[in-house]
PDB file of C-alpha atoms in Angstrom:
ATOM      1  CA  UNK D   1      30.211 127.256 316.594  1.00 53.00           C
ATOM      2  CA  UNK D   2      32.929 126.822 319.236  1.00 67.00           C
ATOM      3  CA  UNK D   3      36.344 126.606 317.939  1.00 80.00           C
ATOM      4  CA  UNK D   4      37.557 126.003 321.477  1.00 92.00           C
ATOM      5  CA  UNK D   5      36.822 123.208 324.194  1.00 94.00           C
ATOM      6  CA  UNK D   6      37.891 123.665 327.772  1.00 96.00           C
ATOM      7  CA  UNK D   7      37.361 120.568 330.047  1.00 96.00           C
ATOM      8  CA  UNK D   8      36.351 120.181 332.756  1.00 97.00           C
ATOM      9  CA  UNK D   9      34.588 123.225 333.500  1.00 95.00           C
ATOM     10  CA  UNK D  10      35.247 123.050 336.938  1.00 97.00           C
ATOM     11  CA  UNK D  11      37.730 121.268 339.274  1.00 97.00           C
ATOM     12  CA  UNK D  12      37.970 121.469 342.849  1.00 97.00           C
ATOM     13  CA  UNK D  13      41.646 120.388 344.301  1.00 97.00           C
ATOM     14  CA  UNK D  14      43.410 119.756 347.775  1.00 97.00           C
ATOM     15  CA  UNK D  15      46.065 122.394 348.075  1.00 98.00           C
ATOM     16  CA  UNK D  16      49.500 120.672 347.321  1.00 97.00           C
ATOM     17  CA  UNK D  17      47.325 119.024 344.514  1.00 97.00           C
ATOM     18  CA  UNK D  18      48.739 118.881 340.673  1.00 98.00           C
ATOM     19  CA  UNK D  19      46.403 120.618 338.592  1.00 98.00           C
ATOM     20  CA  UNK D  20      45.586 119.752 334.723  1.00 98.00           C
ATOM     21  CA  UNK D  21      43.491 122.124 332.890  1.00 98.00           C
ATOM     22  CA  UNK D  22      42.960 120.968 329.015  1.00 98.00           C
ATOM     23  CA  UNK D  23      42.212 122.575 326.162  1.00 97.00           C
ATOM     24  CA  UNK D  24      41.338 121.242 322.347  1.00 96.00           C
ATOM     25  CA  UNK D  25      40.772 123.091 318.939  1.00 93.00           C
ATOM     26  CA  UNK D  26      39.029 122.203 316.119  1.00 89.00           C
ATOM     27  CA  UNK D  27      40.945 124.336 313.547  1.00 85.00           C
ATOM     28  CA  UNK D  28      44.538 125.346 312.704  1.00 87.00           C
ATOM     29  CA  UNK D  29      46.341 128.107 314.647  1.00 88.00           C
ATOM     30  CA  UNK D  30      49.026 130.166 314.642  1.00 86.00           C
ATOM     31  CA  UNK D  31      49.109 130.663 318.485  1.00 88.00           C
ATOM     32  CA  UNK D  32      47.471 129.592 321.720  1.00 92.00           C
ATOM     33  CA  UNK D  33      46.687 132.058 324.849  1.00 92.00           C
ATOM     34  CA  UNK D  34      46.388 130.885 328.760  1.00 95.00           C
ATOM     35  CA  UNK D  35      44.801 133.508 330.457  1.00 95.00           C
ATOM     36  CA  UNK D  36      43.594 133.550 334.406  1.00 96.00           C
ATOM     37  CA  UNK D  37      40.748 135.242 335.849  1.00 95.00           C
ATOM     38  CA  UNK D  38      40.287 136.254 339.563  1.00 91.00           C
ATOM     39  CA  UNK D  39      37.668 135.769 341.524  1.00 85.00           C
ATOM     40  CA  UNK D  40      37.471 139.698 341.117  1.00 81.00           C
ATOM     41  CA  UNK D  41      36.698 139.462 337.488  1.00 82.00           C
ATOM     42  CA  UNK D  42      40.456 140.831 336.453  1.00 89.00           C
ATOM     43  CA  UNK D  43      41.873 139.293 334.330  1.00 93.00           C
ATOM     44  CA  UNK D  44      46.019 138.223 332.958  1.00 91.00           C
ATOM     45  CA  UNK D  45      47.651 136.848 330.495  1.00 89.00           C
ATOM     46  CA  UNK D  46      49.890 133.725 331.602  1.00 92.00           C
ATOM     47  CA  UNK D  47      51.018 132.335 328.462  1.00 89.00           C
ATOM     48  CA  UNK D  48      51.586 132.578 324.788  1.00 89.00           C
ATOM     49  CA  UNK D  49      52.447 129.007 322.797  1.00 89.00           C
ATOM     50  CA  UNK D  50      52.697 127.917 319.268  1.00 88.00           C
ATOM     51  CA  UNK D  51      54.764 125.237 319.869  1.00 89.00           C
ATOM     52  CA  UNK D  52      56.395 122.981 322.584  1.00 92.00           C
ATOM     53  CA  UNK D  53      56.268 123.889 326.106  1.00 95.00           C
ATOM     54  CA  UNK D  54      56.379 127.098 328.549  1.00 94.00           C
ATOM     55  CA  UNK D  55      57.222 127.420 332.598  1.00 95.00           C
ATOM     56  CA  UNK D  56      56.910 129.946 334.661  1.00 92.00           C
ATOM     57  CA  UNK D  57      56.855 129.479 338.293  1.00 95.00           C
ATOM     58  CA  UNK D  58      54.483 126.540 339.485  1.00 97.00           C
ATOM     59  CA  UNK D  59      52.750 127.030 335.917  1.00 96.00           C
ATOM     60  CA  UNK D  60      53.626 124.922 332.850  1.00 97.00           C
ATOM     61  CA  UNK D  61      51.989 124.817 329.522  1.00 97.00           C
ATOM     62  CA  UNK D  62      52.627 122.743 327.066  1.00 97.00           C
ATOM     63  CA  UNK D  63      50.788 122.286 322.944  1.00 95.00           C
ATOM     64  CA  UNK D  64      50.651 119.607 320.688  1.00 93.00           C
ATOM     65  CA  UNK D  65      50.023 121.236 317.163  1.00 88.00           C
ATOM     66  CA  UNK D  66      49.455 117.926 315.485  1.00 89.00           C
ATOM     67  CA  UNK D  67      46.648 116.525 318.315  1.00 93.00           C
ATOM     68  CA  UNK D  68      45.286 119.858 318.158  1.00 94.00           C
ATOM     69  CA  UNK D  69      45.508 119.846 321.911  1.00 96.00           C
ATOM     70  CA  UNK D  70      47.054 122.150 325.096  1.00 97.00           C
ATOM     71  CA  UNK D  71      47.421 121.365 328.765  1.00 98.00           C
ATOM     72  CA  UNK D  72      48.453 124.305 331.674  1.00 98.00           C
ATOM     73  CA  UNK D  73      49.309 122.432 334.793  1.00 98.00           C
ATOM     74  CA  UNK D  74      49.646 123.684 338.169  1.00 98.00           C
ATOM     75  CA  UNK D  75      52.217 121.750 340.500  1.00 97.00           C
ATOM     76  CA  UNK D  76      51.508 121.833 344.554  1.00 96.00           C
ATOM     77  CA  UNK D  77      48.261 124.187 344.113  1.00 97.00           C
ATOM     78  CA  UNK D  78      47.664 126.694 346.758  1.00 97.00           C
ATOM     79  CA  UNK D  79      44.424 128.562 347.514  1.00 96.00           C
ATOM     80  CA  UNK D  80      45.241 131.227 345.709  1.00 95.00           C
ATOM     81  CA  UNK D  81      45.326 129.683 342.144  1.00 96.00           C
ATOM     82  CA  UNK D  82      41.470 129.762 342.781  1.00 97.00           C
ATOM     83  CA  UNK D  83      40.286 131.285 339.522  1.00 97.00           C
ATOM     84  CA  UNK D  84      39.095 130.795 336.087  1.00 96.00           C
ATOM     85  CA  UNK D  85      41.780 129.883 333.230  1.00 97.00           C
ATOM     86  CA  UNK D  86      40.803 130.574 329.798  1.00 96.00           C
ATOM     87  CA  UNK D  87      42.210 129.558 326.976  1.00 96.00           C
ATOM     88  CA  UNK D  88      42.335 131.082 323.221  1.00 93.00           C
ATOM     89  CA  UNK D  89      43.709 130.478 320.026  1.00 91.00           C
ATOM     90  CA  UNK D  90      44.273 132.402 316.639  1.00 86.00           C
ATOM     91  CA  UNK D  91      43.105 130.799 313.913  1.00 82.00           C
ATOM     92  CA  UNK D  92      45.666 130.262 311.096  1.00 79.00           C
ATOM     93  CA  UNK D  93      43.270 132.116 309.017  1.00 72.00           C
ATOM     94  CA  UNK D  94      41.900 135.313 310.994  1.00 66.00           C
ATOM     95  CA  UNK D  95      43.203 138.112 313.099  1.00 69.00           C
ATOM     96  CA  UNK D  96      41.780 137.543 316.249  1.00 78.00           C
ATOM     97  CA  UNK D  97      41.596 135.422 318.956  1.00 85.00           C
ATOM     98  CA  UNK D  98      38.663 132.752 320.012  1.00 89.00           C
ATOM     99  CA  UNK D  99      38.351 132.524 323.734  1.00 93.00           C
ATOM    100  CA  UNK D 100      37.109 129.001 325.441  1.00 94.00           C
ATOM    101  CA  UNK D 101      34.620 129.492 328.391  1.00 94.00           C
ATOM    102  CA  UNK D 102      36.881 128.571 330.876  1.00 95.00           C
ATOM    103  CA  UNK D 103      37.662 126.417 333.162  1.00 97.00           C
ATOM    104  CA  UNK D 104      36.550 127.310 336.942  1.00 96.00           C
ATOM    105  CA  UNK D 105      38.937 126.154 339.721  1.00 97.00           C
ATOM    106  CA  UNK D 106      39.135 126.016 342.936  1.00 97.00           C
ATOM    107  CA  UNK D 107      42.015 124.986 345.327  1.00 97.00           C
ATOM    108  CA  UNK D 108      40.503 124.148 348.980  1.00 97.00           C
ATOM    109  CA  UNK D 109      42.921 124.440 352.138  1.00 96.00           C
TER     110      UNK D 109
ATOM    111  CA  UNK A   1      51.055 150.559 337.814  1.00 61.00           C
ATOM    112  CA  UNK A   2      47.670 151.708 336.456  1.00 72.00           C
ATOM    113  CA  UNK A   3      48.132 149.192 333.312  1.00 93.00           C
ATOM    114  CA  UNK A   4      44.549 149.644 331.513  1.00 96.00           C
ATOM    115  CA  UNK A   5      41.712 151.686 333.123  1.00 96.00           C
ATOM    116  CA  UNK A   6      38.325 151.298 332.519  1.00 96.00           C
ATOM    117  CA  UNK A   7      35.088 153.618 333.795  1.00 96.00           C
ATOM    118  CA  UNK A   8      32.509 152.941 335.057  1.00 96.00           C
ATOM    119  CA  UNK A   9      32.821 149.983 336.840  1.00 95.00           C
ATOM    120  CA  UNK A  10      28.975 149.179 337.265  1.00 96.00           C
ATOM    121  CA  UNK A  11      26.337 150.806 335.262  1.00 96.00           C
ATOM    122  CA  UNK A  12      22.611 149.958 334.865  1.00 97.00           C
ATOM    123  CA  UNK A  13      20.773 151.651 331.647  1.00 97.00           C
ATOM    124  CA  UNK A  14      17.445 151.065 330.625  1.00 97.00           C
ATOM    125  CA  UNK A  15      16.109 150.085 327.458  1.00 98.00           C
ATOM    126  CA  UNK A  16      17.105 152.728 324.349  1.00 97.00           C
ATOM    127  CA  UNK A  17      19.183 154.927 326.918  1.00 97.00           C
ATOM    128  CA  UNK A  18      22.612 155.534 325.582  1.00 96.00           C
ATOM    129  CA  UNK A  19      26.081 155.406 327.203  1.00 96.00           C
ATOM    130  CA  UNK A  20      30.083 155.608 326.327  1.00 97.00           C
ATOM    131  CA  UNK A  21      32.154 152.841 328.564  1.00 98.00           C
ATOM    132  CA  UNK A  22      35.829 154.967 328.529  1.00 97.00           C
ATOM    133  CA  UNK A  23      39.183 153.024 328.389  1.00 97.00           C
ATOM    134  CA  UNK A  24      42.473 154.137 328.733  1.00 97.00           C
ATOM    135  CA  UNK A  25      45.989 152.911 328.859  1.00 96.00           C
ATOM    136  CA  UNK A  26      49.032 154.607 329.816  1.00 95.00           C
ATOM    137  CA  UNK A  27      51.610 151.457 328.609  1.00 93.00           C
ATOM    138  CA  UNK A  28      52.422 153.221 325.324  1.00 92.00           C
ATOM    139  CA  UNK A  29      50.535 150.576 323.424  1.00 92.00           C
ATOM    140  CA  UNK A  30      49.729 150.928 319.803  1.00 92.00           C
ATOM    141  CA  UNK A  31      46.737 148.528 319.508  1.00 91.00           C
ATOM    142  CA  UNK A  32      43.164 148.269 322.231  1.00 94.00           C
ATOM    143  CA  UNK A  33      40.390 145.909 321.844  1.00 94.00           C
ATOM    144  CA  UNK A  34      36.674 145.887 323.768  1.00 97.00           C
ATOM    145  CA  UNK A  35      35.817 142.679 324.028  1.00 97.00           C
ATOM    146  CA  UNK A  36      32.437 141.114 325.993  1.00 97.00           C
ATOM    147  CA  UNK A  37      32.099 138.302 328.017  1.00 96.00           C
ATOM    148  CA  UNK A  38      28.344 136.589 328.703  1.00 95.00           C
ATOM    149  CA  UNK A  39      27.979 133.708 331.496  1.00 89.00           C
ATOM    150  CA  UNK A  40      28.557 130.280 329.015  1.00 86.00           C
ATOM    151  CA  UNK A  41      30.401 131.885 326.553  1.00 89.00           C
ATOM    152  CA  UNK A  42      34.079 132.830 325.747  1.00 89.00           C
ATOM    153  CA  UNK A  43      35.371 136.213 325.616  1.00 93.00           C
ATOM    154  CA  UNK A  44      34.013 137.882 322.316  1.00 95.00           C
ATOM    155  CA  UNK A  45      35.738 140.680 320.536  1.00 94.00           C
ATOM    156  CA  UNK A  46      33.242 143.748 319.412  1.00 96.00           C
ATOM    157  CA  UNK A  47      35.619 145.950 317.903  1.00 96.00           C
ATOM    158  CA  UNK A  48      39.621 146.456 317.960  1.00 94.00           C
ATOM    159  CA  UNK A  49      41.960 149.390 316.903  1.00 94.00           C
ATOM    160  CA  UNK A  50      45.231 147.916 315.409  1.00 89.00           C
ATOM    161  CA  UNK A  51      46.621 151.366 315.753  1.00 90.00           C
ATOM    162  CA  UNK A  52      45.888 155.183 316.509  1.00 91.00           C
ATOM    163  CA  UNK A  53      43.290 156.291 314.024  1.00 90.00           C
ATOM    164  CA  UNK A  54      42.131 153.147 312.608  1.00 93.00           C
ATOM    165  CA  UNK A  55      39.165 151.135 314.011  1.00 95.00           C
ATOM    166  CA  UNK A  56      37.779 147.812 312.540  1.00 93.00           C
ATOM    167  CA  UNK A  57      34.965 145.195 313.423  1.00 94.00           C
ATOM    168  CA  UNK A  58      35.427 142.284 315.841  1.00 92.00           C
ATOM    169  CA  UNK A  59      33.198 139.416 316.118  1.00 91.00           C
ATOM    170  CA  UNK A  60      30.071 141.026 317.653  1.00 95.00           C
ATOM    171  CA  UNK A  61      29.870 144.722 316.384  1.00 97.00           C
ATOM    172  CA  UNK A  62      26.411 145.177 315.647  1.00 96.00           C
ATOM    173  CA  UNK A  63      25.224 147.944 318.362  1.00 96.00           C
ATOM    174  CA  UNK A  64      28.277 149.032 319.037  1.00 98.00           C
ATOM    175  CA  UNK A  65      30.382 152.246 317.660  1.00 97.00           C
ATOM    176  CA  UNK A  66      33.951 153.311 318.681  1.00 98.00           C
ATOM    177  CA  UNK A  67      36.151 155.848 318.647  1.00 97.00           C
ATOM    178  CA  UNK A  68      40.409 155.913 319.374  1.00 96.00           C
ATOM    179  CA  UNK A  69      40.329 159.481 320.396  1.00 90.00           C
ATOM    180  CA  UNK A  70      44.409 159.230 320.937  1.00 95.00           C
ATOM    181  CA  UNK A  71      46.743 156.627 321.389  1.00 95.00           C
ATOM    182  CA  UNK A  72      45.675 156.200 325.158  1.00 97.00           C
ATOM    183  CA  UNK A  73      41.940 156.093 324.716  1.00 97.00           C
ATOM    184  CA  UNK A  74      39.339 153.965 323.385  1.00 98.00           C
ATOM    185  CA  UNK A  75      35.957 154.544 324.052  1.00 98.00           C
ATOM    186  CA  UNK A  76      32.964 152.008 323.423  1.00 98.00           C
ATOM    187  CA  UNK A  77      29.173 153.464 322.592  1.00 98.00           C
ATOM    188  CA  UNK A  78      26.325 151.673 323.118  1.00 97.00           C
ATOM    189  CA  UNK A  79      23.690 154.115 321.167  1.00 94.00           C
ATOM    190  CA  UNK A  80      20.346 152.672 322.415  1.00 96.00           C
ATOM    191  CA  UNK A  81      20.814 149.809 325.056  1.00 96.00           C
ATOM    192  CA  UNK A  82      19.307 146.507 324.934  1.00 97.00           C
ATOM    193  CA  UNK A  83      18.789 144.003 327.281  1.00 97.00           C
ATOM    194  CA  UNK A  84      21.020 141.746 324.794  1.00 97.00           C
ATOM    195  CA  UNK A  85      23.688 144.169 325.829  1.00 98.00           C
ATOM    196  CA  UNK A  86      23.461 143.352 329.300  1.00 97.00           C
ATOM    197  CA  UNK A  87      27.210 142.040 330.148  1.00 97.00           C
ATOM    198  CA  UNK A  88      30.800 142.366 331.448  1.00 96.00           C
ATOM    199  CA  UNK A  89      32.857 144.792 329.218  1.00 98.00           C
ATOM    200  CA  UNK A  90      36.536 144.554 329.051  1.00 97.00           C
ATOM    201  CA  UNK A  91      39.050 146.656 327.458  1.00 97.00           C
ATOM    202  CA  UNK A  92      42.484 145.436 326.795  1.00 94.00           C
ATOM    203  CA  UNK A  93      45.673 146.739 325.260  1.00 93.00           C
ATOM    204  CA  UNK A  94      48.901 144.707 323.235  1.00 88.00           C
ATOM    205  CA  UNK A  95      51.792 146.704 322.429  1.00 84.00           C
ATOM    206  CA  UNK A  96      50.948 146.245 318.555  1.00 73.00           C
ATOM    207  CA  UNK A  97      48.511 143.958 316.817  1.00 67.00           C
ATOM    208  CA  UNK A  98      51.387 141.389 315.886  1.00 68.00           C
ATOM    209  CA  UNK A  99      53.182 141.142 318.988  1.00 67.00           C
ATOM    210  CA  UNK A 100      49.890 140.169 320.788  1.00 64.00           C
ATOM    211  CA  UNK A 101      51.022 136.587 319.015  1.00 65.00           C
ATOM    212  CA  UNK A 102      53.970 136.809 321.229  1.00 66.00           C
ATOM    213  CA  UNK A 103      53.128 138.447 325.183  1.00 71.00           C
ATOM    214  CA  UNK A 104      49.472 138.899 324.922  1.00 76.00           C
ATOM    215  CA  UNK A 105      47.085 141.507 326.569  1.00 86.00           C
ATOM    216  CA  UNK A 106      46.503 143.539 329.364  1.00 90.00           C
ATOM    217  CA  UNK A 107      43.019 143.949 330.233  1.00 93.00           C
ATOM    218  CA  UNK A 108      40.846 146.398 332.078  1.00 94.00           C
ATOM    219  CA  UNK A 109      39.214 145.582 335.237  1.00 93.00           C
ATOM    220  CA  UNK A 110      35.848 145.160 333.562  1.00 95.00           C
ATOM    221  CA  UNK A 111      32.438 146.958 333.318  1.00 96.00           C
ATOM    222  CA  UNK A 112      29.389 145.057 334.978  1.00 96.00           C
ATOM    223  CA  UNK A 113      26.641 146.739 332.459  1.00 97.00           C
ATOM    224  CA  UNK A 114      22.999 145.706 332.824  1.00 97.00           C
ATOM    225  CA  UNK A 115      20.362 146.925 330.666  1.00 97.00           C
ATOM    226  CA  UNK A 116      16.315 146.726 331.942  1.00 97.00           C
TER     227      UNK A 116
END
């Protein structure tokens, strides 16, 4: 049982490339997580959504509760944005949060 | 800016040895979590501590004990290893269980455990 869907699972990009990373959900949430993980294995939190649309630098996120359905996009991708993004959501009914198994990218010179 | 530290970073056990992965955060936050993560899967949460002296069950707990010895540490034992427990161990921290909703965690640099 996999209450989240990343696609695709990997992506390779041109630098200067836009980026779109999706994710899709199954169930209803209270609140959807974009995480990144280096190549390293560390790992940071980039966003928190339960509705509408975040920025923060070249990073934008955006949800639609009622298609059950998030995007993070990267505009004019560099090198290092080379990483694994992760997304998770909170169920409406528990107290934790379901991780997808990411999506693997990598942004080549 | 130590954020969330976790020791050791590599470990190999064998089968039915025992071990304690330590975590510790020095952000003042209330709640920790230990969470796994196996190649083809998401992120899975083994046990969480809302806040100092309380510990509950995550979504894979079975081999697994914990303990919140203070507000800054939160250890994970693994009482007798199994291969099944071979993975990469994070810890992470949220300033309380609620506001992880809102700004999310900060996570440990990971423990590569692998049990023969």
């Amino acid at each position: 049982k996999n209450e989240v869907e990343q696609s695709p699972q990997n992506l390779t990009a041109q630098e200067g490339e836009f980026i779109t990373i999706n994710c899709s959900y199954s169930v209803g949430i209270s609140a959807l997580h974009w995480l990144q993980q280096h190549p390293g294995g560390g790992i940071v939190s980039l966003f928190m959504l339960s509705s509408g649309k975040k920025k923060h630098g070249r990073l934008i996120a955006t949800i639609n509760i009622q298609e059950k359905h998030s995007s993070l996009h990267i505009t004019a991708s560099h090198p290092r944005d080379s990483a694994v993004y992760i997304c998770a959501v909170l169920l409406n009914t528990g107290n934790q949060f379901y991780f997808g198994t990411g999506t693997s990218l990598t942004v080549i010179p | 800016n130590a954020g969330v530290t976790q020791t050791p970073k590599f470990q190999v056990l064998k089968t039915g040895q025992s071990m304690t992965l330590q975590c510790a955060q020095d952000m003042n936050h209330n709640s920790m979590y230990w969470y796994r993560q196996d190649p083809g899967m998401g992120l899975r949460l083994i046990y969480y501590s809302a806040s100092e002296g309380t510990t509950d069950k995550g979504e894979v707990p079975n081999g697994y004990n914990v303990s919140r010895l203070n507000k800054r540490e939160f250890s994970l034992r693994l009482e007798s290893a199994a291969p099944s427990q071979t993975s990469v161990y994070f810890c992470a921290s949220s300033e309380r269980w609620e506001t992880a909703v809102y700004y999310g965690y900060t996570f440990g640099s990971g423990t590569r455990l692998t049990v023969v």
